[in-house]
Tab-separated table of C-alpha atoms in Angstrom:
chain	number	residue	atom	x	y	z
A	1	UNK	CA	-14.284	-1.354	16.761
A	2	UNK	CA	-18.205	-1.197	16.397
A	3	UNK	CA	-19.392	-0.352	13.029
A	4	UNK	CA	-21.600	2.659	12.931
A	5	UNK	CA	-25.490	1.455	12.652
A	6	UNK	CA	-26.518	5.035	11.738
A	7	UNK	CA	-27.024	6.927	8.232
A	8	UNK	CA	-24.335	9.530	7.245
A	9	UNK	CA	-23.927	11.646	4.315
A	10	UNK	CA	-21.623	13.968	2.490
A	11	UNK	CA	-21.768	16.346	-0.062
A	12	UNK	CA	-18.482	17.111	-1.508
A	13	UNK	CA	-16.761	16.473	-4.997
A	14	UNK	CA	-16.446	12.921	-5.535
A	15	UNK	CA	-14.217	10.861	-7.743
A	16	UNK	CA	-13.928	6.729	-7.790
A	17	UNK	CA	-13.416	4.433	-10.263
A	18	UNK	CA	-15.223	1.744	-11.780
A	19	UNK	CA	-12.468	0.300	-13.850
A	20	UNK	CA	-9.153	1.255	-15.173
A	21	UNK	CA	-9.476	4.589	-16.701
A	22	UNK	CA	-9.855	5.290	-20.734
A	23	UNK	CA	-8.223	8.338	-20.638
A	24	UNK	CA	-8.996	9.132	-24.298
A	25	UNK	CA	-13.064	8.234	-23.631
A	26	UNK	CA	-13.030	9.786	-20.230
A	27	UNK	CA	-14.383	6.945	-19.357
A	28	UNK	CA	-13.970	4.202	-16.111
A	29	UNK	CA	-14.792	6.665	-13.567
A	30	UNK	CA	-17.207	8.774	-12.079
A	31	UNK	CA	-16.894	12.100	-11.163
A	32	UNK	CA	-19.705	14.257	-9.309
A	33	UNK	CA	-18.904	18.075	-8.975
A	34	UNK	CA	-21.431	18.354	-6.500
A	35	UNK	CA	-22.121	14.897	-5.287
A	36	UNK	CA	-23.580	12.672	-2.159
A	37	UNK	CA	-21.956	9.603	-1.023
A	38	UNK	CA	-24.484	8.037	1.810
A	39	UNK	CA	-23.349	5.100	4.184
A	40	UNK	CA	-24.863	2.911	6.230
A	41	UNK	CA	-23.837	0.118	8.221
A	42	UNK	CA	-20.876	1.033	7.431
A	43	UNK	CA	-21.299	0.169	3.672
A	44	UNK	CA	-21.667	2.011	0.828
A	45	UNK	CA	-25.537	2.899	0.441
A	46	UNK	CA	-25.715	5.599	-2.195
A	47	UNK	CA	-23.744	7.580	-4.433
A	48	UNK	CA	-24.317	9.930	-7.217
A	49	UNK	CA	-25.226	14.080	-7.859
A	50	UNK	CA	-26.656	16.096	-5.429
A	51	UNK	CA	-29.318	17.246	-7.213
A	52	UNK	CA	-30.593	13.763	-8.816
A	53	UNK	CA	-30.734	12.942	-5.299
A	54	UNK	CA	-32.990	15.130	-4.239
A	55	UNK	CA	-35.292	15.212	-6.891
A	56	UNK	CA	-35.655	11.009	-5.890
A	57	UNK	CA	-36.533	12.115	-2.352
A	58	UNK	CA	-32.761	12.467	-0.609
A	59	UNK	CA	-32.822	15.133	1.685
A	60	UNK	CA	-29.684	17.056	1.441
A	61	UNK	CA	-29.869	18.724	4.482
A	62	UNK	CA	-28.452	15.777	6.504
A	63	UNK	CA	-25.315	15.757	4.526
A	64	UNK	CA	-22.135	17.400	5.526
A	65	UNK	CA	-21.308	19.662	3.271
A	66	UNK	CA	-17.937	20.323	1.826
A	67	UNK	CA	-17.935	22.506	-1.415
A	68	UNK	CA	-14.458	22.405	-2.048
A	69	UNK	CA	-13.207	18.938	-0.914
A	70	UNK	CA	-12.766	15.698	-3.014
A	71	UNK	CA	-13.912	12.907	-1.533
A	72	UNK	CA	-12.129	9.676	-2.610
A	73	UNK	CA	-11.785	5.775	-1.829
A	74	UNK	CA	-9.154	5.118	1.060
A	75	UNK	CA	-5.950	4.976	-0.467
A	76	UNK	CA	-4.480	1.009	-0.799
A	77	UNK	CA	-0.606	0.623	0.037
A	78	UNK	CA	0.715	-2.645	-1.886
A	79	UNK	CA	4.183	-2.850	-0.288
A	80	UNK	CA	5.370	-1.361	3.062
A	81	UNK	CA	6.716	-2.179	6.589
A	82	UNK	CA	6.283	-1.272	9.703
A	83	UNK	CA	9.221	-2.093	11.802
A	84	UNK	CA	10.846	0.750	9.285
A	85	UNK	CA	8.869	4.115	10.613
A	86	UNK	CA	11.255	5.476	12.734
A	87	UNK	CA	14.245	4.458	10.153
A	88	UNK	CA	13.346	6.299	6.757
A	89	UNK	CA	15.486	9.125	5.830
A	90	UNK	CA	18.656	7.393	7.329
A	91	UNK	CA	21.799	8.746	5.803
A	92	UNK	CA	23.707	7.385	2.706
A	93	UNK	CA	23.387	3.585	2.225
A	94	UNK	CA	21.939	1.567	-0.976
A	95	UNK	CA	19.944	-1.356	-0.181
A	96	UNK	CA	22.094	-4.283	1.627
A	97	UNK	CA	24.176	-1.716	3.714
A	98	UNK	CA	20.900	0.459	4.580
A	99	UNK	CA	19.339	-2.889	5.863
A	100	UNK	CA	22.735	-3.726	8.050
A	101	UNK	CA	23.100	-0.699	9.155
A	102	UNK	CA	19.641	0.553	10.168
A	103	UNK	CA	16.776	-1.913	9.446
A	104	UNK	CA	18.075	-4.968	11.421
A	105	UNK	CA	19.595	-3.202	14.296
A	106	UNK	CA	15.863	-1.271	14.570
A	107	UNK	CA	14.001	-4.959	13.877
A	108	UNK	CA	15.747	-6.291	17.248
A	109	UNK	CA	13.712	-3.769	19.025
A	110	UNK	CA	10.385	-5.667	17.987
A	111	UNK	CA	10.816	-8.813	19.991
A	112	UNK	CA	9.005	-6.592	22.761
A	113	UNK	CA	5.433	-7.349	22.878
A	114	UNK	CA	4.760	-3.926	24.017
A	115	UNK	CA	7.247	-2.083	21.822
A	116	UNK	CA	5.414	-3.289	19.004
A	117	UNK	CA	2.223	-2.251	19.812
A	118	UNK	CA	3.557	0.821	20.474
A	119	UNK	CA	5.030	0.732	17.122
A	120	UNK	CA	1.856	-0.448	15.135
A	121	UNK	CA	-0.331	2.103	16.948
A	122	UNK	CA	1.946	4.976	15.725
A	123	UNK	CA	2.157	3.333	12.034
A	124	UNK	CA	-1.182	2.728	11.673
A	125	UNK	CA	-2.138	6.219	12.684
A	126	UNK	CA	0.915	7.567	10.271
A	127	UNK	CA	-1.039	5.713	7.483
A	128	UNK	CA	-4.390	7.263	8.301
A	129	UNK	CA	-3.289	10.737	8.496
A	130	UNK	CA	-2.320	10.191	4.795
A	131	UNK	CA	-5.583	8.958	4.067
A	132	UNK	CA	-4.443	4.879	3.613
A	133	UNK	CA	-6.873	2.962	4.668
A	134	UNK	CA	-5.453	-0.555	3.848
A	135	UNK	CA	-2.364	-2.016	3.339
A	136	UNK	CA	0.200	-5.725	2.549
A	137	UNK	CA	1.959	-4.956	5.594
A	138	UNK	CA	6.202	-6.340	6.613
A	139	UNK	CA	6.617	-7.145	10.466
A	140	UNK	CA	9.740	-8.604	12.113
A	141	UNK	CA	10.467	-12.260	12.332
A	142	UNK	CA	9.197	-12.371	15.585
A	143	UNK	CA	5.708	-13.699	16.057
A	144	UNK	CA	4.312	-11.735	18.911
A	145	UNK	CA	5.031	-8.077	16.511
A	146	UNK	CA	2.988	-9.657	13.652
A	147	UNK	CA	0.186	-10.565	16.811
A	148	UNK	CA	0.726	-6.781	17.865
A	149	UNK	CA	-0.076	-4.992	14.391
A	150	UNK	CA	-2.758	-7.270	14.144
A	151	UNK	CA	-4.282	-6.771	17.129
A	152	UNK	CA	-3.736	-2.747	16.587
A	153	UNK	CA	-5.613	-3.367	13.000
A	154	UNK	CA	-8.541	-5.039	14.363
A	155	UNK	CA	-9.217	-2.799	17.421
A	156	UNK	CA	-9.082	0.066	14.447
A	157	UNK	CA	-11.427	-1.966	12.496
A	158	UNK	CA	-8.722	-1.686	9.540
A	159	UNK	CA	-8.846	-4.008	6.324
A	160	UNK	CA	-5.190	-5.013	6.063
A	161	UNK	CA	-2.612	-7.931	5.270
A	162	UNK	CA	-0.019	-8.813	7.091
A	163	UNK	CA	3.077	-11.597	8.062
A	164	UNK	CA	5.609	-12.677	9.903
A	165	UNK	CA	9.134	-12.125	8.070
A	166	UNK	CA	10.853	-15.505	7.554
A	167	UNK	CA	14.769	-15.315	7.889
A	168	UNK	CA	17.091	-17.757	8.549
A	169	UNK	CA	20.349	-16.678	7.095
A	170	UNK	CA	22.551	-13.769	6.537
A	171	UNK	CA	21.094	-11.543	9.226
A	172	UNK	CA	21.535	-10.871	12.830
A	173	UNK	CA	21.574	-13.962	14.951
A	174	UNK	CA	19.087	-11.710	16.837
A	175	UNK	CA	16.382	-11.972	13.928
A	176	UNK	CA	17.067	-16.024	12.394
A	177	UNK	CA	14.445	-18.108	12.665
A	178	UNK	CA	14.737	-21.815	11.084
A	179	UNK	CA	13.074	-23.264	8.503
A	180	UNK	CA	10.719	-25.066	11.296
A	181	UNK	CA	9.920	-22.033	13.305
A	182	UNK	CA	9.011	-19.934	9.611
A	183	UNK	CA	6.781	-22.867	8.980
A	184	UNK	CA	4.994	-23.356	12.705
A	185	UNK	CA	4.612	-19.956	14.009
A	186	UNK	CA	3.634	-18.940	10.247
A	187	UNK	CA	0.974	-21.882	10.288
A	188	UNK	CA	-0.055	-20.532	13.561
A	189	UNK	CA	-0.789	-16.617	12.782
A	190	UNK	CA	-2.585	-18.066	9.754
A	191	UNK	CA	-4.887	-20.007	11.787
A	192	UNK	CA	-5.567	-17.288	14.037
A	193	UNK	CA	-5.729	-14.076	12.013
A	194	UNK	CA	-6.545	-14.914	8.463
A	195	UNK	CA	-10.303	-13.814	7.130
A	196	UNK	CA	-10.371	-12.836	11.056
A	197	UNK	CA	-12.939	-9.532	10.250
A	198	UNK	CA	-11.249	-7.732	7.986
A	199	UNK	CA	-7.922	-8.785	8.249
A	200	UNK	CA	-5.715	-11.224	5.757
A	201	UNK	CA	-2.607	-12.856	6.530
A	202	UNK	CA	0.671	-12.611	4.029
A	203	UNK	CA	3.602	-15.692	3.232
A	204	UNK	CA	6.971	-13.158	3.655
A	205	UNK	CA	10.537	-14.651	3.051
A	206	UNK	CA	12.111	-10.798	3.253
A	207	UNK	CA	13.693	-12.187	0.076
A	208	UNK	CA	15.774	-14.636	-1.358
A	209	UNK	CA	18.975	-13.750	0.551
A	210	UNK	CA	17.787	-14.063	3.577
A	211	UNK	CA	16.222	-17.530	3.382
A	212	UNK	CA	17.923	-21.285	2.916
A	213	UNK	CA	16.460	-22.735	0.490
A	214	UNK	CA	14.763	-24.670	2.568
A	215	UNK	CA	13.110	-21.483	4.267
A	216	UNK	CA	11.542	-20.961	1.284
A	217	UNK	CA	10.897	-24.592	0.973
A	218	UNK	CA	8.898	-24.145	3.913
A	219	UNK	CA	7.353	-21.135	2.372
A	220	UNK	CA	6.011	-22.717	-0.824
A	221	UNK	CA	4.329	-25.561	1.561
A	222	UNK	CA	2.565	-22.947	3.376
A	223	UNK	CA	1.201	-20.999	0.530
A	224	UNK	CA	-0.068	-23.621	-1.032
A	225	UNK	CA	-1.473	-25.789	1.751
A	226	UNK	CA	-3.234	-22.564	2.639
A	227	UNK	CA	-5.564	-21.565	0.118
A	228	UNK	CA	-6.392	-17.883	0.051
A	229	UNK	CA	-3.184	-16.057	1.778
A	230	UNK	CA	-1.230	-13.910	-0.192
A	231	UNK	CA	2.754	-14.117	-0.318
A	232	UNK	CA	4.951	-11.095	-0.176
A	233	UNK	CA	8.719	-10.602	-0.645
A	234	UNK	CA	11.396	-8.606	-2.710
A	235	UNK	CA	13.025	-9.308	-6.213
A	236	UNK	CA	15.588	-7.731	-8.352
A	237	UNK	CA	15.549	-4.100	-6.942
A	238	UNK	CA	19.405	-3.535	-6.821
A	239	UNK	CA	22.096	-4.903	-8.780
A	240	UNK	CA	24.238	-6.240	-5.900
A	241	UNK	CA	21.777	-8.215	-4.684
A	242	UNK	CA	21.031	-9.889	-7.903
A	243	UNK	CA	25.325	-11.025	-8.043
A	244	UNK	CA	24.077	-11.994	-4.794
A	245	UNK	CA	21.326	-14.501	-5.920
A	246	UNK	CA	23.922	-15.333	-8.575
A	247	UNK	CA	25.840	-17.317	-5.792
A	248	UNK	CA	23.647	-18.128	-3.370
A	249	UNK	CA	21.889	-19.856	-5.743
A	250	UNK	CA	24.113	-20.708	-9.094
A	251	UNK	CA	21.540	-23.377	-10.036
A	252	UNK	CA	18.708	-20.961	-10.669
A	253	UNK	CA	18.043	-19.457	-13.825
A	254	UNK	CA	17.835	-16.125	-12.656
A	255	UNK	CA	16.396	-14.642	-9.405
A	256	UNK	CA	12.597	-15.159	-10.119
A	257	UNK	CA	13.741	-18.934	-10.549
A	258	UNK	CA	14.542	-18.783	-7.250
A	259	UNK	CA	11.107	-18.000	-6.061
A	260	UNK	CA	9.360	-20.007	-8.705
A	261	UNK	CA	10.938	-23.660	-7.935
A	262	UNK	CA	9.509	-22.949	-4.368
A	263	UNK	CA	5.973	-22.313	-5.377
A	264	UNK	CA	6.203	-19.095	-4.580
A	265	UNK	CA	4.385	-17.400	-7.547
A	266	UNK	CA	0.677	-16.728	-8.091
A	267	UNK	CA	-1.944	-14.192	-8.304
A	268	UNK	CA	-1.904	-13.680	-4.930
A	269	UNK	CA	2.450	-12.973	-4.977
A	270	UNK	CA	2.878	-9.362	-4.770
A	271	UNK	CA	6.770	-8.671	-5.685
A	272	UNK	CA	8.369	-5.214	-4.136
A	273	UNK	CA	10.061	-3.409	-6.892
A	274	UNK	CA	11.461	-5.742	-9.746
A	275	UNK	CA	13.438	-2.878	-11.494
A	276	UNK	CA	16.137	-5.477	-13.119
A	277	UNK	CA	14.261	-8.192	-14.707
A	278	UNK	CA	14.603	-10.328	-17.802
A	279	UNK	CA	12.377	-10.550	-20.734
A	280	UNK	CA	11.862	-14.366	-19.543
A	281	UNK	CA	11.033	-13.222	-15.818
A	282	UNK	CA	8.637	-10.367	-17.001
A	283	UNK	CA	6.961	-13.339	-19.393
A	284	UNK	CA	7.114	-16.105	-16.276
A	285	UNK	CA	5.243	-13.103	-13.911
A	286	UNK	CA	2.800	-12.703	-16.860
A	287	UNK	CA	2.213	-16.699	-17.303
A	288	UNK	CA	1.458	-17.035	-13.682
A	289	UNK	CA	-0.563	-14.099	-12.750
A	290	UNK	CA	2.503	-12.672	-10.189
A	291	UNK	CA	2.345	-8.670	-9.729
A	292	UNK	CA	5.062	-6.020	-9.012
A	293	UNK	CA	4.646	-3.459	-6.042
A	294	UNK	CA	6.156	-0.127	-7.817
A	295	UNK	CA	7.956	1.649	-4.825
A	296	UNK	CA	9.149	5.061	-6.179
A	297	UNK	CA	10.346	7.104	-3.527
A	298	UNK	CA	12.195	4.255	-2.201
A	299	UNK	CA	13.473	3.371	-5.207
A	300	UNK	CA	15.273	6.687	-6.042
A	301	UNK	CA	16.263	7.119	-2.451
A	302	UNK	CA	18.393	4.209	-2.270
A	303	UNK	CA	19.349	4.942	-6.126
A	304	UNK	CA	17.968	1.462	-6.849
A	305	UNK	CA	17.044	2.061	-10.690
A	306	UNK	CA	14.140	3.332	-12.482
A	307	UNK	CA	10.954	0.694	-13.201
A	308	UNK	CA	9.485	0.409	-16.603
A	309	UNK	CA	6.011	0.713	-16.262
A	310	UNK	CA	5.539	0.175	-19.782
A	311	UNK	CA	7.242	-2.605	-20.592
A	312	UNK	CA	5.770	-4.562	-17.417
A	313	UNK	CA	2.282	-3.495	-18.208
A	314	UNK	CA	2.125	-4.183	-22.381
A	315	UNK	CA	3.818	-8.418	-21.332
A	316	UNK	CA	0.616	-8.240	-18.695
A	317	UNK	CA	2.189	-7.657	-15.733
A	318	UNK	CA	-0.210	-6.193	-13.000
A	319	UNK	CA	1.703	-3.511	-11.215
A	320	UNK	CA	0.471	-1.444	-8.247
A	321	UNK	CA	2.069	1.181	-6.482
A	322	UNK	CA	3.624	0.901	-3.002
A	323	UNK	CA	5.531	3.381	-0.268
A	324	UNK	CA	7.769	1.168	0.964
A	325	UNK	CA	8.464	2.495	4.129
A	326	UNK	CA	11.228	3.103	5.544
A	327	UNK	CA	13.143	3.093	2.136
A	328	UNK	CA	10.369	4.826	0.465
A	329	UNK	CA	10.282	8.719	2.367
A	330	UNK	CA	6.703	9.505	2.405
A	331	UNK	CA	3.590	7.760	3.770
A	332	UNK	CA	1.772	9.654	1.346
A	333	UNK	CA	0.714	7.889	-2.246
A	334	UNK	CA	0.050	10.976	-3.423
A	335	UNK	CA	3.910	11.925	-3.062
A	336	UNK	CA	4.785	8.707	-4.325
A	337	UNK	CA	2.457	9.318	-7.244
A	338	UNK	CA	4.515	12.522	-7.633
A	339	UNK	CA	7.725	10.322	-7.926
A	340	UNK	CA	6.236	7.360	-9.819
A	341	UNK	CA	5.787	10.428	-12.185
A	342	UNK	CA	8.997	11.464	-12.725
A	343	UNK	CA	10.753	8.303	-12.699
A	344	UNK	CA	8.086	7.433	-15.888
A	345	UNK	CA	9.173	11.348	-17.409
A	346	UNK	CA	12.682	9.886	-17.444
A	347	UNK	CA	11.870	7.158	-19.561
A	348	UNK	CA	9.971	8.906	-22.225
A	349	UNK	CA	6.631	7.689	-20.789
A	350	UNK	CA	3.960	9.872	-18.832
A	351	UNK	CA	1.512	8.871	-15.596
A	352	UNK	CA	-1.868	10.174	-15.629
A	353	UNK	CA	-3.687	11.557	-13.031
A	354	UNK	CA	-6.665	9.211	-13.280
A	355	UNK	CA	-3.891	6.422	-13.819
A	356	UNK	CA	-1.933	7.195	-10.705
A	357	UNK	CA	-5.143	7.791	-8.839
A	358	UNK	CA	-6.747	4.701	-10.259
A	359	UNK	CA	-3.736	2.512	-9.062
A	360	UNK	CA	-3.960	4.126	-5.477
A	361	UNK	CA	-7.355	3.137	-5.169
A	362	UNK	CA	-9.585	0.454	-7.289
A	363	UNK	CA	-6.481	-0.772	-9.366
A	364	UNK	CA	-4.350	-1.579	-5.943
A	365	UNK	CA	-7.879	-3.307	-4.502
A	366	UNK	CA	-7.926	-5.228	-8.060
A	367	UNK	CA	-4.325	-6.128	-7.574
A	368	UNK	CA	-4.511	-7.756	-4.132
A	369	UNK	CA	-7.861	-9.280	-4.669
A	370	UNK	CA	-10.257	-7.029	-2.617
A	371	UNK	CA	-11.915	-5.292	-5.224
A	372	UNK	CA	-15.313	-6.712	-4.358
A	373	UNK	CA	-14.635	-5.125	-0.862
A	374	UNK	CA	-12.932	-1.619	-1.370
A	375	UNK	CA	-11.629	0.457	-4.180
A	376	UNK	CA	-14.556	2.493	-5.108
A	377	UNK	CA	-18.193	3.470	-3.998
A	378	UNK	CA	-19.993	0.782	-5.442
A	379	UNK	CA	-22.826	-0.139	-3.535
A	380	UNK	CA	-22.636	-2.277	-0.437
A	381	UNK	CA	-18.618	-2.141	-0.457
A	382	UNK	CA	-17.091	-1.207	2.485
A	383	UNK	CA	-17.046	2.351	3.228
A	384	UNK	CA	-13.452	3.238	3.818
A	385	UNK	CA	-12.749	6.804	2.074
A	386	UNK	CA	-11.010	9.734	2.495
A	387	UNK	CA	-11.883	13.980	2.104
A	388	UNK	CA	-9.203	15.456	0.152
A	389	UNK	CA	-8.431	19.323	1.179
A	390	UNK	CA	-7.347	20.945	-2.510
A	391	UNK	CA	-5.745	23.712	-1.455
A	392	UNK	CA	-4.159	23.173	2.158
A	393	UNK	CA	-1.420	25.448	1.320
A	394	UNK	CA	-0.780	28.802	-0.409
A	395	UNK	CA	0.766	27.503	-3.514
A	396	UNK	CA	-1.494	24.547	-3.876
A	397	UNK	CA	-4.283	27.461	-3.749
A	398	UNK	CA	-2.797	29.319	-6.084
A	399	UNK	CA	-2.383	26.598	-8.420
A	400	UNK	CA	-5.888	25.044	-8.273
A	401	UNK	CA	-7.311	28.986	-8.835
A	402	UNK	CA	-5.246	28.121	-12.413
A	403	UNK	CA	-6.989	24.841	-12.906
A	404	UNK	CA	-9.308	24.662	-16.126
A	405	UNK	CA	-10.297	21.050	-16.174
A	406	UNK	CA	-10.686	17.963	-14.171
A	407	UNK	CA	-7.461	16.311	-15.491
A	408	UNK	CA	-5.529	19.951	-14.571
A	409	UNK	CA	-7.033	19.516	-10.799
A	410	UNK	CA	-6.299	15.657	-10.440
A	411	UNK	CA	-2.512	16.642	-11.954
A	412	UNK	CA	-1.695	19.315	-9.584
A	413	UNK	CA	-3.402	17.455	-6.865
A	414	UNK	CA	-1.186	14.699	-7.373
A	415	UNK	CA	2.129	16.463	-7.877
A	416	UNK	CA	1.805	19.340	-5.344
A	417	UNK	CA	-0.803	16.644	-2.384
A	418	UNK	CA	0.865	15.255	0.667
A	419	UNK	CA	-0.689	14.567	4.145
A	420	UNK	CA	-1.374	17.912	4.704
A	421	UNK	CA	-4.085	17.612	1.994
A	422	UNK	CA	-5.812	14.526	4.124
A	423	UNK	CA	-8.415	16.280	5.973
A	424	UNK	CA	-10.217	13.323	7.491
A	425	UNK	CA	-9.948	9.439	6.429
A	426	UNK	CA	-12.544	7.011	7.085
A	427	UNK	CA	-12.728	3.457	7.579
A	428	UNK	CA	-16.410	1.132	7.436
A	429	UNK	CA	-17.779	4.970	8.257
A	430	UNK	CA	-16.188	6.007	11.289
A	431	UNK	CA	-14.179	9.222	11.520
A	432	UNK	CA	-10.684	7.664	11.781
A	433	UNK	CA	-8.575	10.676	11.530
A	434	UNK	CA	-9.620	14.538	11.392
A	435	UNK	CA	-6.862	16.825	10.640
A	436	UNK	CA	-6.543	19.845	13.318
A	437	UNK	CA	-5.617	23.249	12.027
A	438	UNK	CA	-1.989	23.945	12.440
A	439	UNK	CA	-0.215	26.025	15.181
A	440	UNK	CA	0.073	29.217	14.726
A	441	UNK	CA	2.366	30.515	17.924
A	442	UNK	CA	1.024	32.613	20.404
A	443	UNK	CA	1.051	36.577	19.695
A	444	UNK	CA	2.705	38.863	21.899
């Protein structure tokens, strides 16, 4: 995809963030009631009030105008897959059953070159009608699905991470691969996709169950023979898996140790969920700079267990926020904010709008390393951003006619917003995704 070489503006409300947010100060963002965000190239070129603007020469009549829209940074998915679209909301399984039952018979499917493009074309678009712009993306153990979502990415001119899935054990004949094949056709997708435009390649054992040790042997080599790629896998987010690690592994101190004496932590490991960890694996993430992908609406949906934000965030754990999909039920962050929410409510902790808002956008960017790309409207950062309808739907109208403050807007926003409030998204400038105005029937 060409990036556009011409200027555009808009003129909406605009909220980004220029650091984690002091919610006492009101401070680490900017917010412009009536504000200008100008691109060119593709980049960020400008971005500030209207008026100031003007009264430095900016002509405001070649913005698009859109009073009562928020414009924000793309939204930045930590954790999701997309072999699992057309699985999520299957019936009545925690984790290890719901994978046998529906995510490894559906993963079979993706040994087809063309079903998988197929597949990524519909995810990606899924994702951009919900305003993501980027993502740390699951494929299928077979090579040629990782080559089709990344060829899907790059003819979208999307920023996103992906990998092959490295299994080789306790799966479907159908979806093994061997410690060799993890470690050749792994080596090979690096080589060809990583830092290829705007695209980053991802280390993924699916997790410790479903590699031999010497799988993630083979993993560990790879990550650090190949400076820059990220790794991605699971850890501790149901209790029968962790009796599982207990005997696959009886040598290991607990599951992390599992990971860790492969060389499989760093501050480029992004662990989905970790719900059930020890003080000592929360410390051993700290010490090494390892992150957690929070994954709400999965997380409740499979009755996995409620994360403590808290406690993972106060031992200096970075944790961003994550869909997982198709365990998680919504492509939307903003419904998984809404979740993240109440999972914190039922701890006796709270989620802030401008925290869950700040994690969706800067704060994931800052967790997977791209925060000198995207994140916010910083000058010359890529312009991938999305214009946020407030009031799509009756209620969500009647409650922002209620709202009295920033904060009240952002909070409502974030507990009532799903796709439907995801007007258009846009990635390095171009129009990526415009929302058309729903059916109405025909009248007699």
């Amino acid at each position: 995809m060409k990036v556009t070489s011409k200027m555009s503006a808009y003129r909406a409300k605009i909220l980004h963030f220029t650091q984690q947010p002091n919610i006492q100060e009101a401070s680490g963002y900017d917010y412009f009631e009536d504000g200008v965000l100008v691109i060119e190239n593709g980049l960020v070129k400008a971005v500030g009030d209207a008026k100031t603007l003007e009264k430095s020469g900016f002509d405001l009549a070649v913005c698009e105008y859109f009073p009562e829209h928020l414009i924000m940074p793309g939204f930045i998915d930590s954790h999701i897959h997309y072999p699992q679209t057309n699985v999520i909301a299957s019936y009545g399984e925690q984790l290890l059953d719901w994978l046998n039952n529906y995510t490894f018979p559906n993963e079979e499917k993706f040994a087809d070159k063309a079903f998988a493009l197929q597949a990524a074309e519909q995810f990606i678009q899924l994702m951009l009608e919900n305003g993501t712009t980027t993502a740390m993306v699951y494929t299928t153990v077979f090579a040629t699905s990782t080559d089709a979502f990344f060829e899907v990415a790059e003819k979208h001119g999307l920023r996103m991470i992906a990998g092959k899935v490295l299994m080789d054990r306790n799966v479907p004949l159908a979806l093994q691969d061997t410690p060799e094949t993890a470690r050749s056709e792994s080596q090979l997708l690096i080589d060809k996709w990583h830092n290829k435009d705007r695209l980053k390649y991802v280390i993924t054992p699916r997790f410790a169950p479903t590699s031999t040790p010497a799988q993630l042997a083979a993993a560990g080599e790879l990550y650090q023979q190949n400076p820059g790629v990220y790794m991605q896998t699971h850890l501790s987010e149901n209790t029968q898996e962790i009796e599982w690690i207990k005997a696959l592994y009886p040598k290991a101190k607990n599951y992390l140790d599992v990971y860790d004496q492969h060389q499989l932590l760093g501050n480029k490991s992004v662990f989905g969920h970790g719900i059930h960890l020890s003080d000592s694996e929360i410390q051993r993430l700290a010490e090494t700079g390892s992150q957690i992908a929070f994954c709400p609406t999965s997380n409740l949906f499979l009755g996995s267990g409620l994360l403590d934000l808290k406690k993972l965030e106060q031992a200096g754990v970075c944790v961003s926020i994550a869909t997982d999909i198709g365990g998680g039920t919504s492509f939307s962050l903003l419904k998984t904010l809404a979740e993240a929410y109440k999972i914190l409510q039922l701890q006796g902790q709270s989620l802030h709008p401008l925290k869950g808002l700040y994690m969706a956008t800067l704060g994931n960017a800052k967790a997977l390393d791209l925060d000198d790309k995207i994140g916010n409207f910083a000058i010359g950062k890529e312009a991938d951003f999305t214009l946020i309808n407030l009031s799509p739907t009756a209620i969500q109208a009647s409650r922002q006619a209620q709202a009295n403050s920033l904060d009240d807007t952002l909070f409502a926003l974030m507990m009532l917003g799903d796709e439907h409030n995801i007007e258009r998204t846009y990635s390095m400038g171009n129009l990526m995704f415009e929302r058309q105005p729903a059916s109405t029937g025909n009248k007699q």
